[in-house]
XYZ file of C-alpha atoms in Angstrom:
653
model
C -47.919 280.529 -93.453
C -48.801 284.177 -92.819
C -46.788 284.099 -89.565
C -43.739 282.718 -91.401
C -44.175 285.318 -94.124
C -44.295 288.073 -91.539
C -41.115 286.777 -89.918
C -39.356 286.970 -93.266
C -40.751 290.418 -93.994
C -39.591 291.690 -90.639
C -36.023 290.983 -91.661
C -36.220 292.308 -95.228
C -38.377 295.412 -95.262
C -36.690 298.738 -94.426
C -38.594 299.324 -91.190
C -35.419 300.289 -89.319
C -35.357 303.519 -91.298
C -38.553 304.676 -89.571
C -37.651 307.033 -86.748
C -39.229 306.868 -83.331
C -41.649 309.687 -82.618
C -41.128 312.519 -80.176
C -43.727 313.156 -77.482
C -46.847 314.643 -79.026
C -48.673 317.694 -77.729
C -51.368 315.414 -76.281
C -48.719 313.404 -74.465
C -46.984 316.504 -73.141
C -50.327 317.781 -71.884
C -51.072 314.480 -70.141
C -47.638 314.469 -68.479
C -48.119 318.048 -67.293
C -51.564 317.292 -65.850
C -50.216 314.345 -63.871
C -47.321 316.456 -62.601
C -49.801 318.981 -61.209
C -51.969 316.299 -59.623
C -49.321 314.287 -57.756
C -46.805 315.460 -55.099
C -43.862 314.276 -57.174
C -41.450 316.417 -55.167
C -42.155 314.546 -51.916
C -38.615 313.673 -50.719
C -39.470 310.874 -48.290
C -39.080 307.927 -50.632
C -35.697 309.129 -51.909
C -34.569 309.656 -48.318
C -35.517 306.067 -47.536
C -34.002 304.729 -50.769
C -30.626 306.298 -49.964
C -30.694 305.851 -46.171
C -27.885 303.776 -44.711
C -25.859 303.474 -47.906
C -22.387 302.072 -47.173
C -20.852 301.246 -50.557
C -21.605 300.418 -54.175
C -20.238 298.372 -57.056
C -18.215 300.712 -59.242
C -20.352 302.016 -62.123
C -22.934 299.330 -61.307
C -21.189 296.878 -63.633
C -21.185 293.106 -63.024
C -19.509 290.580 -65.313
C -19.411 286.802 -65.467
C -16.270 284.665 -65.321
C -15.688 285.158 -69.051
C -15.938 288.937 -68.770
C -19.418 289.191 -70.310
C -21.465 292.022 -68.812
C -24.580 290.730 -67.082
C -25.515 293.995 -65.316
C -24.661 297.551 -66.322
C -26.125 300.746 -64.910
C -23.966 303.120 -66.981
C -26.524 303.428 -69.820
C -29.031 304.684 -67.232
C -27.066 307.805 -66.327
C -29.884 309.821 -67.928
C -31.952 309.123 -64.778
C -29.769 311.585 -62.851
C -32.076 314.389 -63.929
C -34.841 315.164 -61.449
C -37.076 316.441 -64.247
C -38.778 313.851 -66.384
C -38.462 314.198 -70.159
C -41.678 314.478 -72.145
C -41.245 310.870 -73.289
C -41.581 309.383 -69.785
C -44.555 309.524 -67.446
C -43.331 311.802 -64.624
C -44.576 309.439 -61.931
C -42.787 306.471 -63.524
C -39.681 308.667 -63.849
C -39.783 309.217 -60.082
C -40.043 305.457 -59.495
C -37.226 304.720 -61.945
C -34.903 307.144 -60.162
C -35.668 305.472 -56.846
C -34.985 302.026 -58.295
C -31.759 303.299 -59.851
C -30.171 303.877 -56.434
C -27.792 300.946 -56.025
C -25.408 299.664 -53.418
C -25.113 298.076 -49.984
C -27.428 299.565 -47.360
C -27.618 299.155 -43.593
C -31.286 298.737 -42.628
C -31.005 297.933 -38.915
C -27.651 299.060 -37.444
C -25.201 296.167 -37.332
C -28.066 293.683 -37.798
C -29.700 293.836 -41.255
C -28.340 294.921 -44.647
C -29.685 294.958 -48.197
C -28.069 294.796 -51.633
C -30.261 296.835 -53.939
C -30.053 297.850 -57.582
C -28.111 294.802 -58.855
C -31.051 292.805 -60.185
C -34.801 293.078 -60.481
C -35.009 291.869 -56.871
C -33.265 292.736 -53.591
C -31.040 290.523 -51.428
C -31.220 290.874 -47.636
C -28.549 289.761 -45.153
C -29.403 289.266 -41.487
C -26.964 288.775 -38.618
C -27.684 285.620 -36.638
C -25.991 284.440 -33.473
C -22.973 282.907 -35.214
C -23.309 283.768 -38.903
C -25.341 285.261 -41.722
C -28.876 284.525 -42.884
C -29.428 285.457 -46.549
C -32.902 286.199 -47.892
C -33.629 285.950 -51.643
C -30.241 285.777 -53.390
C -31.390 287.482 -56.630
C -32.077 285.996 -60.062
C -28.611 285.153 -61.329
C -25.560 283.619 -59.728
C -23.230 286.293 -61.064
C -25.291 289.159 -59.632
C -25.560 287.392 -56.275
C -21.820 286.695 -56.153
C -20.917 290.308 -56.923
C -23.411 291.568 -54.340
C -22.067 289.177 -51.706
C -18.520 290.318 -52.439
C -19.555 293.924 -51.870
C -21.035 292.900 -48.518
C -17.962 290.894 -47.545
C -15.550 293.656 -48.562
C -17.542 296.258 -46.646
C -19.165 294.641 -43.600
C -17.060 291.546 -42.992
C -13.907 293.560 -43.467
C -14.838 295.470 -40.299
C -17.009 293.054 -38.311
C -15.081 289.886 -39.078
C -15.799 286.983 -41.397
C -18.771 284.789 -40.538
C -20.253 281.759 -42.281
C -23.588 281.689 -44.053
C -25.798 279.644 -41.750
C -29.072 279.776 -43.659
C -30.653 280.914 -46.938
C -34.323 281.844 -47.044
C -36.289 281.661 -50.289
C -39.326 283.874 -49.677
C -41.306 282.507 -52.617
C -41.252 280.442 -55.774
C -40.324 283.027 -58.433
C -36.819 282.599 -59.824
C -35.628 286.152 -59.135
C -35.691 285.157 -55.454
C -33.705 281.934 -55.583
C -31.888 281.713 -58.934
C -28.673 283.320 -57.648
C -28.169 280.976 -54.701
C -25.234 279.247 -56.390
C -23.385 282.564 -56.366
C -23.191 282.628 -52.558
C -23.065 278.951 -51.517
C -22.331 275.659 -53.238
C -24.214 272.391 -52.792
C -21.066 270.979 -51.191
C -21.024 273.796 -48.637
C -24.700 273.270 -47.868
C -24.108 269.600 -47.170
C -20.764 269.969 -45.377
C -21.657 272.974 -43.233
C -25.302 271.979 -42.728
C -26.516 275.288 -44.177
C -30.292 275.497 -43.876
C -32.245 276.279 -47.062
C -35.684 277.410 -45.873
C -38.703 277.960 -48.132
C -42.511 278.034 -47.908
C -44.486 274.823 -48.338
C -45.044 273.834 -51.961
C -41.900 275.653 -53.078
C -40.210 272.791 -54.938
C -43.297 272.020 -57.013
C -43.912 275.654 -57.986
C -40.358 276.902 -58.538
C -39.762 275.111 -61.841
C -43.109 273.922 -63.207
C -44.446 277.264 -64.488
C -41.349 278.008 -66.568
C -41.318 274.545 -68.146
C -44.927 274.025 -69.184
C -45.604 277.548 -70.473
C -42.076 278.906 -70.549
C -41.853 279.509 -74.292
C -44.732 281.962 -74.553
C -44.018 283.485 -71.146
C -40.396 284.070 -72.079
C -41.297 285.722 -75.379
C -43.832 288.035 -73.752
C -41.410 288.773 -70.911
C -39.004 290.309 -73.435
C -41.689 292.895 -74.163
C -42.858 293.356 -70.593
C -39.383 293.942 -69.161
C -38.173 295.972 -72.131
C -35.322 293.556 -72.794
C -35.473 294.265 -76.539
C -35.271 298.036 -76.015
C -32.227 300.214 -75.590
C -32.123 302.171 -72.314
C -32.966 305.833 -72.689
C -35.608 308.525 -72.283
C -37.463 307.111 -75.296
C -36.687 303.486 -74.433
C -36.407 301.272 -71.372
C -36.184 303.230 -68.131
C -37.442 300.771 -65.488
C -39.896 297.938 -64.897
C -41.626 299.608 -61.953
C -40.807 296.642 -59.710
C -37.086 297.111 -60.168
C -34.565 298.313 -62.744
C -34.493 295.275 -65.053
C -33.550 291.584 -65.163
C -29.930 290.535 -64.865
C -28.681 288.279 -67.662
C -26.620 285.677 -65.854
C -27.118 282.064 -64.850
C -30.265 280.910 -63.066
C -29.587 278.146 -60.554
C -31.507 276.188 -57.967
C -31.045 274.392 -54.656
C -33.584 272.140 -53.028
C -34.814 273.468 -49.664
C -33.647 271.495 -46.656
C -36.871 272.415 -44.850
C -40.141 274.199 -45.471
C -42.463 276.326 -43.382
C -45.969 274.873 -43.236
C -49.162 276.721 -44.095
C -49.646 277.272 -40.364
C -46.537 279.477 -40.234
C -45.429 280.279 -36.729
C -42.106 280.630 -34.888
C -38.806 279.248 -36.098
C -35.332 279.806 -34.665
C -32.620 280.294 -37.279
C -29.010 280.550 -36.103
C -30.158 281.492 -32.619
C -32.484 284.242 -33.905
C -36.264 284.005 -33.488
C -38.416 284.404 -36.606
C -42.213 284.386 -36.882
C -43.682 283.315 -40.230
C -47.084 283.983 -41.803
C -48.187 281.986 -44.833
C -48.894 284.101 -47.928
C -49.286 281.377 -50.550
C -51.794 282.271 -53.242
C -51.032 285.983 -53.231
C -48.143 287.162 -55.389
C -46.887 283.584 -55.730
C -48.472 280.174 -55.144
C -45.796 279.468 -52.531
C -44.828 282.451 -50.360
C -44.534 283.734 -46.787
C -43.786 286.917 -44.870
C -41.900 287.007 -41.569
C -41.097 289.135 -38.532
C -37.909 289.261 -36.435
C -38.936 290.396 -32.921
C -35.408 291.117 -31.713
C -34.842 293.590 -34.546
C -38.478 294.791 -34.778
C -38.160 294.116 -38.505
C -40.956 292.940 -40.805
C -39.987 291.354 -44.120
C -42.961 291.569 -46.483
C -41.206 289.640 -49.297
C -43.220 290.505 -52.440
C -46.621 290.766 -50.809
C -46.077 294.434 -49.931
C -43.764 296.485 -52.140
C -43.701 300.108 -53.287
C -46.147 299.633 -56.142
C -49.455 298.029 -56.992
C -48.503 294.546 -58.105
C -49.896 292.291 -60.831
C -52.978 290.199 -60.295
C -52.163 288.841 -63.736
C -48.715 289.641 -65.071
C -48.420 290.746 -68.712
C -45.967 287.940 -69.431
C -48.680 285.464 -68.502
C -49.251 283.366 -65.391
C -52.096 281.913 -63.417
C -54.448 284.608 -62.143
C -53.709 285.605 -58.548
C -56.217 286.105 -55.746
C -56.619 289.808 -54.952
C -59.019 289.064 -52.103
C -56.597 286.711 -50.357
C -53.803 289.195 -51.026
C -55.646 291.935 -49.164
C -56.507 289.557 -46.319
C -52.896 288.426 -45.883
C -51.781 292.058 -45.653
C -54.509 292.737 -43.104
C -53.407 289.697 -41.073
C -49.852 291.055 -41.198
C -51.086 294.432 -39.970
C -53.073 292.856 -37.138
C -50.185 290.638 -36.097
C -47.266 293.057 -36.261
C -48.658 296.537 -36.864
C -47.459 298.894 -34.153
C -44.600 296.522 -33.286
C -42.561 296.574 -36.480
C -40.290 299.599 -36.659
C -39.055 298.828 -40.158
C -40.653 297.047 -43.124
C -38.384 295.752 -45.854
C -39.136 293.636 -48.897
C -37.520 291.746 -51.740
C -38.037 294.710 -54.077
C -37.631 298.449 -53.503
C -36.502 300.225 -50.339
C -37.522 299.920 -46.655
C -40.014 301.975 -44.670
C -38.985 303.078 -41.173
C -41.156 304.022 -38.202
C -43.914 301.998 -36.540
C -46.611 304.406 -37.676
C -45.281 304.545 -41.211
C -45.112 300.740 -41.419
C -48.718 300.399 -40.273
C -49.822 303.015 -42.789
C -47.945 301.235 -45.575
C -49.676 297.954 -44.744
C -53.122 299.512 -44.443
C -52.793 301.381 -47.721
C -51.531 298.327 -49.606
C -54.357 296.244 -48.161
C -56.887 298.825 -49.277
C -55.479 298.962 -52.810
C -55.897 295.221 -53.415
C -59.292 295.189 -51.730
C -60.386 298.083 -53.956
C -59.281 296.215 -57.090
C -61.205 293.130 -56.022
C -64.384 294.708 -54.701
C -64.856 297.343 -57.395
C -64.497 294.663 -60.069
C -67.258 292.558 -58.569
C -69.389 295.609 -57.775
C -69.415 296.522 -61.461
C -69.471 292.983 -62.850
C -72.524 292.138 -60.787
C -74.215 295.131 -62.411
C -73.357 294.017 -65.924
C -69.964 295.589 -66.611
C -67.744 293.402 -68.790
C -64.048 292.761 -68.989
C -63.182 295.796 -71.080
C -65.647 298.162 -69.428
C -64.500 297.770 -65.821
C -61.412 299.913 -65.781
C -62.806 302.783 -67.821
C -65.721 302.939 -65.397
C -63.459 303.086 -62.337
C -61.521 305.998 -60.910
C -58.227 305.221 -59.208
C -58.513 304.176 -55.587
C -58.550 307.123 -53.152
C -55.392 305.776 -51.514
C -53.501 305.967 -54.829
C -53.708 309.754 -54.835
C -51.848 310.041 -51.537
C -49.528 307.009 -51.377
C -47.006 306.376 -54.145
C -46.504 302.796 -52.914
C -49.978 301.918 -54.228
C -49.604 303.405 -57.702
C -49.590 301.269 -60.829
C -45.887 301.189 -61.612
C -45.974 297.442 -62.308
C -49.512 296.133 -62.036
C -52.236 298.634 -62.873
C -55.801 299.183 -61.759
C -56.766 298.579 -65.394
C -55.347 295.126 -65.999
C -55.671 294.016 -62.371
C -59.435 294.536 -62.539
C -59.546 292.557 -65.771
C -57.617 289.799 -64.023
C -60.109 289.685 -61.157
C -62.914 289.477 -63.718
C -61.092 286.619 -65.436
C -60.613 284.785 -62.140
C -64.348 284.779 -61.466
C -65.889 284.750 -64.942
C -63.205 283.594 -67.379
C -62.022 285.173 -70.621
C -65.474 285.799 -72.131
C -67.559 288.927 -71.491
C -70.914 287.135 -71.855
C -71.787 288.642 -75.241
C -72.408 285.850 -77.789
C -70.821 287.923 -80.551
C -67.552 287.623 -78.637
C -67.864 283.951 -77.820
C -66.346 282.707 -81.066
C -65.069 285.691 -83.076
C -62.994 285.318 -86.197
C -59.237 285.129 -85.589
C -57.532 288.498 -86.201
C -55.883 287.335 -89.427
C -59.303 286.453 -90.887
C -61.255 289.445 -89.616
C -58.642 292.099 -90.388
C -59.032 292.034 -94.211
C -62.801 292.322 -93.781
C -62.346 295.445 -91.623
C -60.067 296.927 -94.276
C -62.677 296.237 -96.952
C -65.409 297.700 -94.755
C -63.349 300.860 -94.290
C -63.127 301.270 -98.034
C -59.587 300.022 -98.464
C -56.186 300.270 -96.856
C -55.650 303.942 -97.661
C -58.869 304.994 -95.956
C -58.226 302.887 -92.872
C -54.677 304.247 -92.683
C -55.994 307.783 -92.956
C -58.527 307.137 -90.184
C -55.803 305.733 -87.946
C -53.551 308.712 -88.567
C -56.436 311.098 -87.899
C -57.031 309.405 -84.540
C -53.352 309.803 -83.677
C -53.398 313.459 -84.695
C -56.385 313.963 -82.362
C -54.541 312.309 -79.485
C -56.872 309.284 -79.548
C -54.035 306.756 -79.406
C -56.020 303.779 -78.140
C -58.502 304.151 -81.000
C -55.741 304.761 -83.494
C -53.960 301.606 -82.330
C -57.151 299.576 -82.651
C -57.736 300.750 -86.217
C -54.160 300.406 -87.379
C -53.729 296.990 -85.779
C -56.478 295.760 -88.130
C -54.582 297.122 -91.102
C -51.253 295.627 -89.992
C -52.852 292.210 -89.522
C -54.435 292.468 -92.948
C -51.276 293.799 -94.621
C -48.212 293.007 -92.479
C -45.917 294.145 -95.298
C -47.418 297.653 -95.398
C -44.650 299.981 -94.127
C -46.965 302.974 -93.723
C -49.387 300.957 -91.595
C -46.594 299.622 -89.405
C -45.084 303.074 -88.995
C -48.417 304.619 -88.034
C -49.210 301.865 -85.523
C -45.723 302.256 -84.039
C -46.440 305.973 -83.608
C -49.579 305.181 -81.623
C -47.617 302.749 -79.455
C -44.933 305.389 -78.881
C -47.375 307.830 -77.329
C -49.170 305.147 -75.301
C -45.796 304.033 -73.974
C -44.644 307.546 -73.147
C -47.818 308.201 -71.165
C -47.839 304.890 -69.280
C -47.208 305.075 -65.544
C -46.594 301.328 -65.457
C -43.083 300.322 -66.419
C -44.490 297.061 -67.799
C -47.029 298.884 -69.995
C -44.406 301.339 -71.231
C -41.993 298.549 -72.095
C -44.644 296.507 -73.883
C -45.862 299.429 -76.002
C -42.374 300.614 -76.926
C -41.142 297.086 -77.615
C -44.168 296.646 -79.869
C -43.220 299.829 -81.704
C -39.626 298.645 -82.054
C -40.802 295.315 -83.459
C -42.982 297.084 -86.018
C -40.067 299.252 -87.102
C -37.674 296.299 -87.206
C -35.228 297.827 -84.734
C -35.857 295.709 -81.640
C -32.478 294.762 -80.214
C -31.278 291.299 -79.280
C -32.387 290.598 -75.721
C -29.921 291.757 -73.087
C -31.419 289.494 -70.427
C -31.067 286.076 -71.976
C -30.651 284.113 -68.783
C -29.081 280.682 -68.988
C -30.541 277.925 -66.855
C -27.896 276.043 -64.910
C -27.720 272.299 -64.469
C -28.928 272.739 -60.906
C -32.129 274.366 -62.183
C -32.767 271.840 -64.947
C -32.067 268.848 -62.701
C -34.652 270.203 -60.238
C -37.430 269.976 -62.838
C -39.575 266.989 -61.819
C -39.565 264.216 -64.374
C -43.355 264.350 -64.391
C -43.226 267.995 -65.448
C -40.727 267.237 -68.209
C -42.986 264.606 -69.768
C -46.058 266.816 -69.390
C -44.127 269.558 -71.205
C -43.076 267.070 -73.884
C -46.744 266.224 -74.426
C -47.505 269.889 -75.136
C -45.064 269.700 -78.064
C -46.777 266.692 -79.669
C -47.916 267.526 -83.225
C -51.450 266.158 -83.046
C -52.252 267.091 -86.646
C -49.471 264.879 -88.006
C -49.688 262.244 -85.314
C -53.461 261.757 -85.147
C -53.206 258.203 -86.497
C -50.234 257.163 -84.396
C -50.780 254.632 -81.608
C -48.330 253.100 -79.204
C -46.931 252.903 -75.703
C -43.394 254.099 -75.140
C -41.842 253.008 -71.876
C -39.113 255.181 -70.400
C -36.758 253.800 -67.758
C -34.396 256.164 -65.896
C -31.980 253.967 -63.922
C -30.067 256.684 -62.058
C -33.205 258.306 -60.633
C -35.048 254.969 -60.367
C -38.055 256.373 -62.273
C -40.328 254.946 -64.927
C -42.766 256.702 -67.256
C -45.094 255.017 -69.729
C -46.260 257.363 -72.479
C -49.543 256.253 -74.042
C -50.075 257.704 -77.527
C -53.333 257.644 -79.510
C -56.104 259.831 -80.829
C -53.811 262.829 -81.259
C -52.746 263.011 -77.602
C -50.097 261.462 -75.424
C -50.643 260.621 -71.767
C -47.568 260.216 -69.552
C -48.102 257.741 -66.713
C -45.485 258.456 -64.095
C -44.320 255.464 -62.044
C -45.958 252.971 -64.406
C -44.221 250.077 -66.121
C -46.332 248.830 -69.011
C -46.528 245.071 -69.596
C -46.334 245.264 -73.405
C -44.839 248.564 -74.614
C -44.253 249.362 -78.272
C -40.698 250.299 -77.371
C -38.679 250.648 -74.180
C -36.248 253.563 -73.914
C -33.577 253.433 -71.223
C -31.597 256.564 -70.371
C -30.363 258.224 -67.222
C -32.126 261.305 -65.919
C -28.712 262.992 -66.130
C -28.722 262.297 -69.866
C -32.184 263.802 -70.116
C -30.813 266.902 -68.377
C -28.029 267.090 -70.975
C -30.670 267.121 -73.712
C -32.681 269.849 -71.974
C -29.521 271.945 -71.547
C -28.706 271.552 -75.246
C -25.461 269.768 -74.411
C -26.405 266.524 -76.145
C -28.602 265.394 -79.020
C -30.739 262.258 -79.201
C -29.128 260.775 -82.384
C -25.603 261.004 -80.947
C -26.738 259.616 -77.599
C -28.393 256.665 -79.338
C -25.258 256.009 -81.319
C -23.078 256.113 -78.217
C -25.353 253.808 -76.261
C -26.324 256.445 -73.686
C -29.876 255.861 -74.907
C -30.931 252.263 -75.468
C -34.089 251.335 -77.397
C -35.683 247.911 -77.299
C -38.722 246.893 -79.321
C -40.043 248.833 -82.309
C -37.233 251.315 -82.808
C -38.786 252.919 -85.901
C -42.092 253.484 -84.120
C -40.266 255.295 -81.333
C -38.272 257.436 -83.767
C -41.420 258.310 -85.724
C -43.177 259.306 -82.515
C -40.221 261.268 -81.198
C -39.945 263.198 -84.481
C -43.461 264.541 -83.865
C -42.203 266.855 -81.086
C -40.745 269.834 -82.966
C -39.350 272.657 -80.824
C -41.306 275.891 -80.775
C -39.680 278.951 -82.322
C -39.110 281.321 -79.371
C -39.052 284.287 -81.774
C -42.729 284.040 -82.698
C -44.443 287.292 -83.602
C -46.335 289.281 -80.996
C -47.508 292.522 -82.625
C -47.827 291.301 -86.210
C -49.438 288.107 -87.573
């Protein structure tokens, strides 16, 4: 009830009238100290980010077939200034300006090109013997299509038109395969025998994560990527990993072949590749590869120009920092000294054999430092929230910008390593089963002597530049009194300064989006990607029914018992859902001898429902869904799967 109340309050109270704060003196001092400490004027990264530029999409604007803008760099013109404003961490400002460089770039003369700055990720095009090999065709089909057109208009116009012979998906995150439908169609793949190559385990990983936990991940992603913030010096400037997410259509194509965990050589369109398995690092299914003829190493998302996430703020399974460092070291041992250019699926390339080896060694050391320092301290009693404050940044981070925390951070990466080994609990019994925030918050307010005193203490902390402490105090007050405008305004002020100081684009976005939510001026998401039929149809039926089980209202359905048999004739699949004791257990491939009801529908019809293009009542009426047996029992059971509200609160109860 409190959550619903807060949702209503958020739309009725005059929070939008509360202005965003300017950078405080403490923030300006922190920015100035960082500017003195780091060689922000080092021109080498900008030289690499602009090297080989051939053309760009005018104004950086991409639209879909209906004319809707899905990518627009015009609001980011403020990044033209070399000097960071007080409201942006100067190191993050440097990274944002590098990521803002967009266009078509020649990486290896007449052999390898990249399209950068038209999505969160980067698309690479490699010349084979008879055609093109495309690596990671972005997140959305519209962005990929516009990027491919720029390549065709620029390179093919001079070198001659060639067919796409292969598409490589480097790993199982959607910003590396979702745009494939913008460059090839399923009919072309089948007719022209285009190879779709991915690492082992790709099909299972590519869709499952976003289905089972997609609601909460999607909501938190809006904060992490700054999708509910306006661009600007006091708003969204970058994610650290790339500019932002495009807002087009996410598609999918099933790989025609996969590279095994053994990796090894593979010839693609007459060109020799050498693959190294990297599954379990940045993604569960991933590889890196080397092209000997071009002396080019593609590090996918294992090595980029930032410290990555061991646990992303949007939520995911915790990654393995130790394996990550070992994969980079194996890459260095295998190709260090040979590779004359390293390029990835984010950011810009690094040229020079020595520079490539240094990049790999430094990245390896950063992940090893995160892992080993966490366990060094944990084995001496440090807990989850003590690790980072007890740890100075890695020595390599002071000299190599590619290892700095623009996306992941030393702080939350160490916490993730701790979680991987020890779980969410710090070992203190007081923290084993604490009161939920909505129950404890009023008690803290009472302990402080009332709301006015706690508000005053929070404001005093902010005035002293103690923003973390101020946020902790004021968060208690907001959870106790979510309709208190002064409390919300003060907490938003703390978040402003924490966001301004953050070197991580993800941290900045999350803090400032939290502030915008408190003030009631968060914008409608500009990156609301639509999943295409190709993506939805690729979701395994097992995953769909597992996801359906997570929506079962156990409180209302505790007394319900039954077996509901699903038959999908077009995909020749059967699923028996056993319901009882407040849970439901899908049994894939099972046909029950005596079900309560049997439901027959095509998998294609199920896809229509998932896409929101059809509703169960209408489908039942039309005969597209047939129910035999206890129809009312099925309808009662089905009604106990209410959809989750994707707009649930994050920074208020």
